[in-house]
Coordinates of C-alpha atoms and ligand atoms in Angstrom, one line a residue:
M960 CA 83.5 102.1 96.3
K961 CA 80.0 100.7 95.5
F962 CA 77.1 100.9 98.2
S963 CA 74.0 99.2 97.7
L964 CA 70.8 101.1 98.2
A965 CA 70.5 99.8 101.6
L966 CA 73.5 101.6 103.4
P967 CA 72.7 105.0 103.5
L968 CA 69.5 104.1 105.4
L969 CA 71.5 102.2 108.1
F970 CA 73.7 105.2 108.7
A971 CA 70.9 107.1 109.5
S972 CA 70.5 105.0 112.9
V973 CA 73.9 106.4 114.0
S974 CA 73.0 108.7 116.8
A975 CA 74.4 112.2 117.0
T976 CA 77.3 113.1 119.1
P977 CA 76.6 113.4 122.6
I978 CA 77.1 116.9 124.2
C979 CA 78.5 116.7 128.1
D980 CA 76.2 117.6 130.9
D981 CA 77.8 119.7 133.6
A982 CA 78.7 116.7 135.8
Q983 CA 80.5 115.2 132.8
R984 CA 82.2 118.4 132.0
S985 CA 83.7 118.7 135.0
S986 CA 85.1 115.3 135.2
F987 CA 86.3 114.8 131.5
P988 CA 87.0 118.5 130.3
K989 CA 89.4 117.7 127.5
F990 CA 86.9 114.9 126.3
C991 CA 84.0 116.8 126.5
D992 CA 86.0 119.6 124.1
L993 CA 86.4 116.8 121.6
L994 CA 82.9 115.9 122.0
D995 CA 81.9 119.6 121.4
L996 CA 84.4 119.6 118.4
A997 CA 82.9 116.9 116.7
S998 CA 79.4 118.6 117.0
S999 CA 80.7 122.0 116.0
N1000 CA 83.4 121.4 113.4
E1001 CA 83.8 117.9 112.5
A1002 CA 86.0 118.3 109.7
S1003 CA 88.7 119.3 112.0
L1004 CA 88.2 116.5 114.0
A1005 CA 88.5 114.1 111.3
D1006 CA 91.7 115.8 110.1
D1007 CA 93.4 115.9 113.4
L1008 CA 92.5 112.2 113.7
F1009 CA 93.9 111.2 110.2
A1010 CA 97.2 113.3 111.1
L1011 CA 97.9 110.9 113.9
P1012 CA 101.4 109.6 112.7
W1013 CA 100.5 106.1 113.9
A1014 CA 96.9 105.9 112.9
A1015 CA 96.1 105.7 109.2
I1016 CA 97.6 104.1 106.0
Q1017 CA 99.0 107.7 104.8
K1018 CA 101.0 106.2 101.7
E1019 CA 99.0 104.5 98.6
L1020 CA 100.1 100.9 97.5
D1021 CA 101.1 100.6 93.9
V1022 CA 98.4 98.8 92.6
E1023 CA 100.1 99.2 88.8
A1024 CA 102.7 97.1 90.2
V1025 CA 100.4 94.2 91.0
E1026 CA 100.1 91.4 88.6
E1027 CA 96.7 90.7 87.8
R1028 CA 95.0 87.5 88.6
R1029 CA 92.7 86.0 86.2
L1030 CA 90.5 83.3 87.4
E1031 CA 90.9 79.7 85.3
E1032 CA 87.9 78.1 84.4
G1033 CA 87.1 76.1 87.6
E1034 CA 89.2 78.2 89.8
S1035 CA 87.2 80.6 92.3
A1036 CA 88.2 83.3 95.1
L1037 CA 86.1 84.2 98.0
P1038 CA 85.4 88.1 98.2
I1039 CA 87.4 90.1 100.6
V1040 CA 86.2 92.6 103.3
V1041 CA 88.9 95.3 104.7
A1042 CA 88.6 97.2 107.4
H1043 CA 90.7 100.3 108.4
G1044 CA 92.3 101.7 111.3
M1045 CA 91.9 104.3 113.2
G1046 CA 92.1 107.9 111.9
D1047 CA 91.6 106.4 108.7
S1048 CA 88.4 105.7 106.1
C1049 CA 87.5 103.4 103.6
F1050 CA 87.2 107.0 101.3
N1051 CA 90.7 107.6 101.7
R1052 CA 93.3 107.0 98.8
G1053 CA 95.6 104.8 100.9
M1054 CA 92.6 102.4 101.7
K1055 CA 91.3 102.4 98.2
S1056 CA 94.7 101.2 97.0
I1057 CA 94.7 98.5 99.4
V1058 CA 91.3 97.2 98.0
D1059 CA 92.3 97.6 94.5
A1060 CA 95.5 95.9 95.2
T1061 CA 94.0 93.1 97.0
S1062 CA 91.2 92.6 94.2
K1063 CA 93.8 92.7 91.4
K1064 CA 96.1 90.1 93.2
V1065 CA 93.3 87.8 94.1
G1066 CA 91.4 88.0 91.5
S1067 CA 88.1 88.4 93.5
Y1068 CA 85.7 91.3 94.5
A1069 CA 87.2 93.4 97.5
T1070 CA 85.7 96.1 99.4
C1071 CA 86.1 98.2 102.4
I1072 CA 83.2 98.3 104.8
P1073 CA 82.8 102.0 106.4
T1074 CA 80.8 102.9 110.0
G1075 CA 80.0 106.2 108.5
S1076 CA 78.6 107.2 104.9
T1077 CA 81.6 110.0 104.2
R1078 CA 85.2 110.3 105.0
I1079 CA 84.8 112.7 107.7
K1080 CA 82.0 110.4 109.2
D1081 CA 83.9 107.2 108.7
T1082 CA 86.9 108.6 110.4
I1083 CA 85.0 110.1 113.3
N1084 CA 83.0 107.0 114.2
G1085 CA 86.3 105.0 114.4
F1086 CA 86.6 107.3 117.3
L1087 CA 83.3 108.6 118.7
L1088 CA 81.3 105.3 117.7
N1089 CA 81.8 102.8 120.5
M1090 CA 83.2 99.3 119.4
D1091 CA 80.1 97.3 120.1
A1092 CA 77.7 99.7 118.1
S1093 CA 80.6 100.1 115.5
V1094 CA 80.3 96.0 115.0
D1095 CA 76.6 96.5 114.4
V1096 CA 76.9 99.5 111.6
F1097 CA 79.8 97.0 110.0
A1098 CA 77.5 93.9 110.2
E1099 CA 74.7 95.6 108.4
G1100 CA 77.1 97.0 105.9
V1101 CA 78.4 93.4 105.2
K1102 CA 74.7 92.2 104.9
A1103 CA 73.5 94.9 102.7
D1104 CA 76.5 93.9 100.1
P1105 CA 75.2 91.2 97.8
N1106 CA 78.7 90.2 96.5
L1107 CA 79.3 89.1 100.1
A1108 CA 76.4 87.0 100.5
D1109 CA 77.8 83.6 100.2
G1110 CA 80.6 84.0 102.7
F1111 CA 83.9 85.9 102.4
N1112 CA 87.6 86.3 103.5
A1113 CA 88.3 89.7 105.6
Y1114 CA 91.3 91.1 107.1
G1115 CA 91.6 94.4 108.9
L1116 CA 94.7 97.0 109.9
S1117 CA 95.0 97.9 113.6
Q1118 CA 91.4 98.4 115.1
G1119 CA 89.4 97.2 112.1
N1120 CA 90.3 94.0 113.2
N1121 CA 87.9 94.3 116.0
L1122 CA 85.1 94.8 113.6
I1123 CA 85.8 91.7 112.1
R1124 CA 86.4 90.1 115.3
G1125 CA 83.4 91.3 116.9
Y1126 CA 81.5 90.2 113.5
I1127 CA 82.7 86.7 114.0
Q1128 CA 81.6 86.4 117.7
K1129 CA 78.2 88.3 117.5
Y1130 CA 77.0 87.6 114.0
H1131 CA 78.1 84.3 113.1
T1132 CA 75.4 82.9 115.0
Q1133 CA 72.5 85.0 113.6
D1134 CA 70.5 84.0 110.5
G1135 CA 71.2 86.1 107.4
Y1136 CA 74.7 87.0 108.3
P1137 CA 77.5 85.6 105.8
K1138 CA 80.5 83.9 107.5
V1139 CA 83.9 85.0 107.5
N1140 CA 86.0 82.1 106.1
T1141 CA 89.6 83.4 106.8
F1142 CA 90.5 86.3 109.1
M1143 CA 93.7 87.8 108.9
S1144 CA 94.3 90.5 111.7
I1145 CA 97.0 92.8 110.6
C1146 CA 98.5 94.4 113.9
G1147 CA 95.1 93.9 115.7
I1148 CA 94.0 95.0 118.9
N1149 CA 91.8 92.5 119.4
A1150 CA 93.7 91.7 122.9
G1151 CA 93.3 95.3 123.6
V1152 CA 95.8 98.2 124.5
G1153 CA 97.1 99.0 128.2
A1154 CA 98.5 102.2 127.2
F1155 CA 99.0 104.4 124.3
P1156 CA 102.4 105.3 124.3
N1157 CA 102.8 107.3 121.0
C1158 CA 99.9 109.8 121.6
N1159 CA 101.2 113.5 122.7
P1160 CA 98.5 115.5 124.1
E1161 CA 100.8 118.6 122.8
D1162 CA 100.8 117.6 119.3
H1163 CA 97.4 116.3 119.0
K1164 CA 93.8 117.5 120.4
V1165 CA 92.5 114.0 120.1
C1166 CA 95.6 112.9 122.3
A1167 CA 94.8 115.1 125.1
G1168 CA 91.1 113.9 125.3
L1169 CA 92.4 110.2 125.0
T1170 CA 94.9 110.6 128.0
E1171 CA 92.2 112.2 130.4
V1172 CA 90.1 109.5 129.9
L1173 CA 92.1 106.1 129.2
G1174 CA 93.1 105.2 132.6
D1175 CA 91.3 105.2 135.9
L1176 CA 88.3 107.0 134.5
A1177 CA 88.0 104.1 131.4
Y1178 CA 85.8 102.0 133.1
N1179 CA 82.6 103.9 133.4
E1180 CA 79.3 103.8 131.4
F1181 CA 79.5 107.3 129.9
V1182 CA 83.1 106.6 128.2
Q1183 CA 82.3 103.2 127.6
G1184 CA 79.3 104.3 125.6
I1185 CA 81.2 106.6 123.3
L1186 CA 85.1 105.8 122.9
F1187 CA 85.9 103.1 120.6
Q1188 CA 89.6 103.2 122.2
A1189 CA 88.2 102.9 125.7
N1190 CA 86.1 100.0 124.7
Y1191 CA 89.6 98.1 123.8
F1192 CA 91.5 99.9 126.7
R1193 CA 92.7 96.9 128.7
D1194 CA 94.9 97.8 131.7
P1195 CA 96.6 94.9 132.8
S1196 CA 96.7 95.8 136.3
K1197 CA 92.8 96.3 136.6
T1198 CA 91.7 93.2 135.0
D1199 CA 90.3 91.9 137.9
S1200 CA 88.3 94.9 139.2
A1201 CA 84.8 95.5 139.2
S1202 CA 84.4 98.0 137.3
Y1203 CA 86.3 96.6 134.4
K1204 CA 84.2 93.5 134.4
K1205 CA 81.1 95.5 134.9
H1206 CA 81.6 98.3 131.8
S1207 CA 84.3 97.3 129.5
Q1208 CA 83.3 96.1 126.0
I1209 CA 86.7 94.2 125.5
A1210 CA 86.1 92.5 128.7
Q1211 CA 82.7 91.1 127.5
W1212 CA 84.4 90.0 124.2
E1213 CA 87.1 88.1 125.9
N1214 CA 84.4 86.6 128.3
E1215 CA 86.3 87.9 131.0
G1216 CA 83.5 90.5 132.4
D1217 CA 80.3 90.0 133.9
D1218 CA 78.2 89.1 130.6
V1219 CA 79.5 85.5 129.5
Q1220 CA 78.1 84.2 126.5
E1221 CA 78.6 80.8 125.3
S1222 CA 77.4 82.4 121.7
R1223 CA 80.7 84.0 121.2
N1224 CA 82.8 81.2 121.3
E1225 CA 80.3 79.4 118.8
G1226 CA 80.7 82.0 116.5
F1227 CA 84.4 82.2 116.9
G1228 CA 84.5 78.5 116.1
M1229 CA 82.6 79.2 112.8
T1230 CA 85.8 80.7 111.1
S1231 CA 87.9 78.3 109.3
K1232 CA 91.2 79.8 109.4
Y1233 CA 93.0 82.7 111.2
V1234 CA 96.1 84.5 110.5
W1235 CA 97.4 86.6 113.3
V1236 CA 100.1 89.0 112.2
L1237 CA 102.8 91.1 114.1
G1238 CA 104.6 94.0 113.8
T1239 CA 108.0 93.4 115.7
E1240 CA 108.7 96.9 116.4
D1241 CA 105.1 97.9 116.9
T1242 CA 105.2 101.1 119.5
V1243 CA 101.7 101.9 119.2
V1244 CA 100.0 98.4 120.6
W1245 CA 101.2 98.0 124.3
P1246 CA 102.0 94.9 124.8
R1247 CA 102.6 94.1 121.1
E1248 CA 102.6 90.6 121.6
G1249 CA 98.6 91.4 122.3
E1250 CA 98.6 91.4 118.3
V1251 CA 99.3 87.3 118.5
W1252 CA 97.2 87.0 121.8
G1253 CA 100.0 87.5 124.2
A1254 CA 99.2 89.4 127.2
M1255 CA 100.9 90.7 130.4
D1256 CA 100.9 88.7 133.4
P1257 CA 98.0 90.1 135.7
S1258 CA 100.2 88.9 139.0
D1259 CA 103.1 91.2 137.5
P1260 CA 101.3 93.6 135.1
F1261 CA 104.0 95.9 133.9
S1262 CA 106.6 93.7 133.1
T1263 CA 106.1 90.1 132.8
K1264 CA 104.6 88.9 129.4
L1265 CA 102.2 85.5 128.7
A1266 CA 102.5 84.1 125.8
Y1267 CA 99.2 83.5 124.0
N1268 CA 98.9 80.0 125.2
E1269 CA 100.0 81.0 128.7
T1270 CA 97.3 83.5 129.2
N1271 CA 93.7 82.8 130.9
W1272 CA 92.0 83.1 127.8
Y1273 CA 93.9 80.7 126.3
K1274 CA 93.9 78.2 129.4
E1275 CA 90.1 78.7 130.2
D1276 CA 89.1 78.9 126.5
T1277 CA 87.2 81.9 127.6
F1278 CA 86.2 82.7 123.8
G1279 CA 87.1 79.8 122.0
L1280 CA 90.8 80.5 121.0
R1281 CA 92.3 77.4 122.6
K1282 CA 89.8 75.1 120.5
A1283 CA 90.5 76.7 117.3
D1284 CA 94.3 76.0 118.1
E1285 CA 93.4 72.4 118.6
E1286 CA 91.7 72.5 115.6
G1287 CA 95.1 73.9 113.9
K1288 CA 93.3 77.1 112.5
H1289 CA 95.9 79.3 113.8
N1290 CA 98.5 80.9 111.6
W1291 CA 101.1 83.3 112.9
E1292 CA 102.9 85.7 111.1
S1293 CA 105.3 88.8 111.6
F1294 CA 107.2 91.7 109.7
D1295 CA 109.7 93.7 111.1
G1296 CA 108.3 97.0 111.3
E1297 CA 106.1 99.7 113.1
H1298 CA 102.6 99.5 113.5
I1299 CA 100.7 98.5 110.2
Q1300 CA 103.7 99.8 108.5
F1301 CA 104.3 96.6 106.3
T1302 CA 105.6 96.5 102.6
Q1303 CA 103.5 96.0 99.8
A1304 CA 105.5 92.7 99.1
E1305 CA 104.6 91.8 102.7
L1306 CA 100.8 92.3 102.2
M1307 CA 100.9 90.8 98.6
G1308 CA 102.6 87.5 100.3
W1309 CA 100.1 87.3 103.0
L1310 CA 97.1 87.5 100.3
E1311 CA 99.1 85.0 98.2
K1312 CA 99.3 82.5 100.9
Y1313 CA 96.1 82.8 102.7
F1314 CA 93.5 84.2 100.3
M1315 CA 94.5 82.4 97.0
Ligands
NAG1580 C1 102.9 77.4 123.7 O1 103.0 77.0 122.3 C2 104.5 77.0 121.7 C3 104.6 77.0 120.3 O2 103.8 78.1 120.0 C4 105.0 75.7 122.7 O3 106.4 75.9 122.4 C5 105.0 75.8 124.2 O4 105.3 74.2 124.9 C6 103.8 76.2 124.4 N1 103.5 76.5 125.8 C7 102.4 75.7 126.7 C8 102.3 76.1 127.7 O5 101.5 75.1 126.3

């Protein structure tokens, strides 16, 4: 990982983890315990996050086995940005191997943009730095890398896709931020999650906190201001509620909340190609069809699923999904596996098809 000189400075703007006041502590005792842990022993919290069985890429790719592409005269390959999932960090061996294998395969510069300056901070910020704030740090990281100045391709794993998607919708319309040409979302949480089914509070401290606040308590300013997973928690039975529309970050991103902004559609329209990858056996993201923009039917939120083109965000084109479809930008892929457990061959195949 190489950092430009500007990058450490930008992490300085990330504020310290908040400490709960008495009222917050009585409403959210377990969540406040986690915030305390983040202050007192951040290494322990980072380890707990990394240990979530479904969160991080814990195996390394076999970089040696990747055939190196050497560009011919006249050939070029856009640089590639990779964004990691929850519990992971750009500084872990698994992510480093993904970046190295990607660079070798495509014959281009590749990098992972972190939202914290160290393994521990990058891991914790994927949890306790809210989604909007994380996008802002990610955007400054992109801007600070001179290799990306003329545009880039990007792919994410799990919630890493939210950083890229947020960047597309917020920063494509701003001067000085390079554009994403092709965005490949692997098991992305762009449509949110309605539950965290594999998070057992008995096994993980992190899950005790998540379970406490991801329910009726998710849509308030305090939790939304901190917790990345609350920001994309989308309870399909509550999408009409005033608190969801007012406080939920994902509601604003889909332009289904109170703060509707046309610039989000504009930004989404500036990407040339989208690749949406579904894990057909994914038990982490519910409903897994959200990875390809499906959703639960709000009139029957716990049993009927809508395909991407039956959803409100498609039919009303709330943020640009339909327009991109009409322009032929969408590509759909799947692999038969659990959340982000694609094989090396599958990843290399998608890179060859879409990034070369
Ligand atoms: C949705 O798209 C599928 C193809 O992906 C198509 O077969 C179907 O007719 C479309 N449905 C609607 C409601 O447009």
